[in-house]
Short mmCIF file of C-alpha atoms in Angstrom, two decimals:
data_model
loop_
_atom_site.label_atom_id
_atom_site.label_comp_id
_atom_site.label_asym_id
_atom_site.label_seq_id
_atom_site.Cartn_x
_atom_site.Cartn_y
_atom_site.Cartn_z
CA UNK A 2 15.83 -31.55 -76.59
CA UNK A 3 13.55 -29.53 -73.93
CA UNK A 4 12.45 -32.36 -72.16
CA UNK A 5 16.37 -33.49 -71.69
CA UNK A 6 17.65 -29.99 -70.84
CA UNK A 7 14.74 -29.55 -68.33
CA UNK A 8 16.23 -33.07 -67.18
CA UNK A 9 19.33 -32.23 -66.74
CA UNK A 10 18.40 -28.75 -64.20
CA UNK A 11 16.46 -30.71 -62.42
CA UNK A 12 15.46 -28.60 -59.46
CA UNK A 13 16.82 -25.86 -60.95
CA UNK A 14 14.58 -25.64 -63.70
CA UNK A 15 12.32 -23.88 -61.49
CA UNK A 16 14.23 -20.75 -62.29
CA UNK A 17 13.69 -21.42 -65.98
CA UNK A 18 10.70 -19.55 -68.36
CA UNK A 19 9.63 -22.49 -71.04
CA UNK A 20 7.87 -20.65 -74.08
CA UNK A 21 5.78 -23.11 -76.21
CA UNK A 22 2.44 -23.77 -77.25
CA UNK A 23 3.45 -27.61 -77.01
CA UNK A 24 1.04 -29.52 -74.46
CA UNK A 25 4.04 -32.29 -74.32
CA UNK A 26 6.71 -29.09 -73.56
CA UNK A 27 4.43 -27.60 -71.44
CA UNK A 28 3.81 -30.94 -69.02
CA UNK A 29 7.74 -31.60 -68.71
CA UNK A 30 7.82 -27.71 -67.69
CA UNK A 31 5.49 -28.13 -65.53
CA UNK A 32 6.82 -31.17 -63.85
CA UNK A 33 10.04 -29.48 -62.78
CA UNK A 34 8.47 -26.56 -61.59
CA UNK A 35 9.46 -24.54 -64.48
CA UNK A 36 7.13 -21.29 -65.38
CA UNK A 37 5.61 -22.07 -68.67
CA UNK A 38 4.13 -19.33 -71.28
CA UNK A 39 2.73 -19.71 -74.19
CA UNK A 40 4.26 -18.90 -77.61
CA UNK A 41 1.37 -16.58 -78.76
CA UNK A 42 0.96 -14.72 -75.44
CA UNK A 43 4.62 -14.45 -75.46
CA UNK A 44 4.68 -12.91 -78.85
CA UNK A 45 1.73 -11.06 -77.69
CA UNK A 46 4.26 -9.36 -74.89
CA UNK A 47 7.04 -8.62 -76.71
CA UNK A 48 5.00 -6.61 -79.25
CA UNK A 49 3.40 -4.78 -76.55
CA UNK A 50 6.80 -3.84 -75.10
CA UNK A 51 8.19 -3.24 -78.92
CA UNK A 52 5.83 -0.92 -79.13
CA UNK A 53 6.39 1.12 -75.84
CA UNK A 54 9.65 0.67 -76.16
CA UNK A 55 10.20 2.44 -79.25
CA UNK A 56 7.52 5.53 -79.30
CA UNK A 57 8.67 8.84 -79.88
CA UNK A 58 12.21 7.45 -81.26
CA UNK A 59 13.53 9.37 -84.72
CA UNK A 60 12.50 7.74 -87.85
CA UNK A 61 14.90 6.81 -90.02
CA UNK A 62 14.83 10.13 -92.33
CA UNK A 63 15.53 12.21 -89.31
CA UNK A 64 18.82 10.08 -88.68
CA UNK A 65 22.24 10.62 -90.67
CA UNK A 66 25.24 8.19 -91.17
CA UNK A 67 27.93 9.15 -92.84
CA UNK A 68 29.59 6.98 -95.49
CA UNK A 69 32.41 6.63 -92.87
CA UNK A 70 30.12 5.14 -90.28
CA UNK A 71 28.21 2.89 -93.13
CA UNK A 72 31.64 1.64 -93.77
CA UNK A 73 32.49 1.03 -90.13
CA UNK A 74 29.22 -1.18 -90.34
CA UNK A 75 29.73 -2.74 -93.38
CA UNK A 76 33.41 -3.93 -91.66
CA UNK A 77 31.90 -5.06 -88.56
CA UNK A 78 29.46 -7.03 -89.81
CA UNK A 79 32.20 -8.96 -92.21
CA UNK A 80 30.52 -6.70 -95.15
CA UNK A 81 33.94 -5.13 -96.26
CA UNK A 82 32.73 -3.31 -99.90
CA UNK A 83 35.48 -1.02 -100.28
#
């Protein structure tokens, strides 16, 4: 399914990011000019970030809902209890 969507940019694939660990995935990537990363330095990135990202915010005893806005969720997410 990569290989055909990579196909089907052509040229333009070279705007693309291909994440995989996949030698195969990583060659058709690299044929089109794509930028390929791997899946575990990826993952390694995003958990850096994660982790910047949320320092310093409020844990989750320091934050209150009201049952109003736990029902609002439950509705919006198709959760309607009541």
């Amino acid at each position: 399914a990569i290989q055909a969507r990579l196909d089907k940019l052509g040229r333009g694939a070279s705007t693309w990011i291909v994440v995989s660990s996949d030698r195969q995935v990583q060659a058709a990537a690299r044929a089109v000019h794509a930028r390929v990363i791997k899946s575990e330095d990826f993952a390694a990135e995003l958990a850096a970030q994660n982790i910047e990202q949320f320092s310093g915010i409020e844990t989750s005893a320091e934050i209150n809902i009201s049952p109003d806005e736990v029902d609002e969720w439950l509705r919006l997410f198709g959760r309607d209890e009541g």
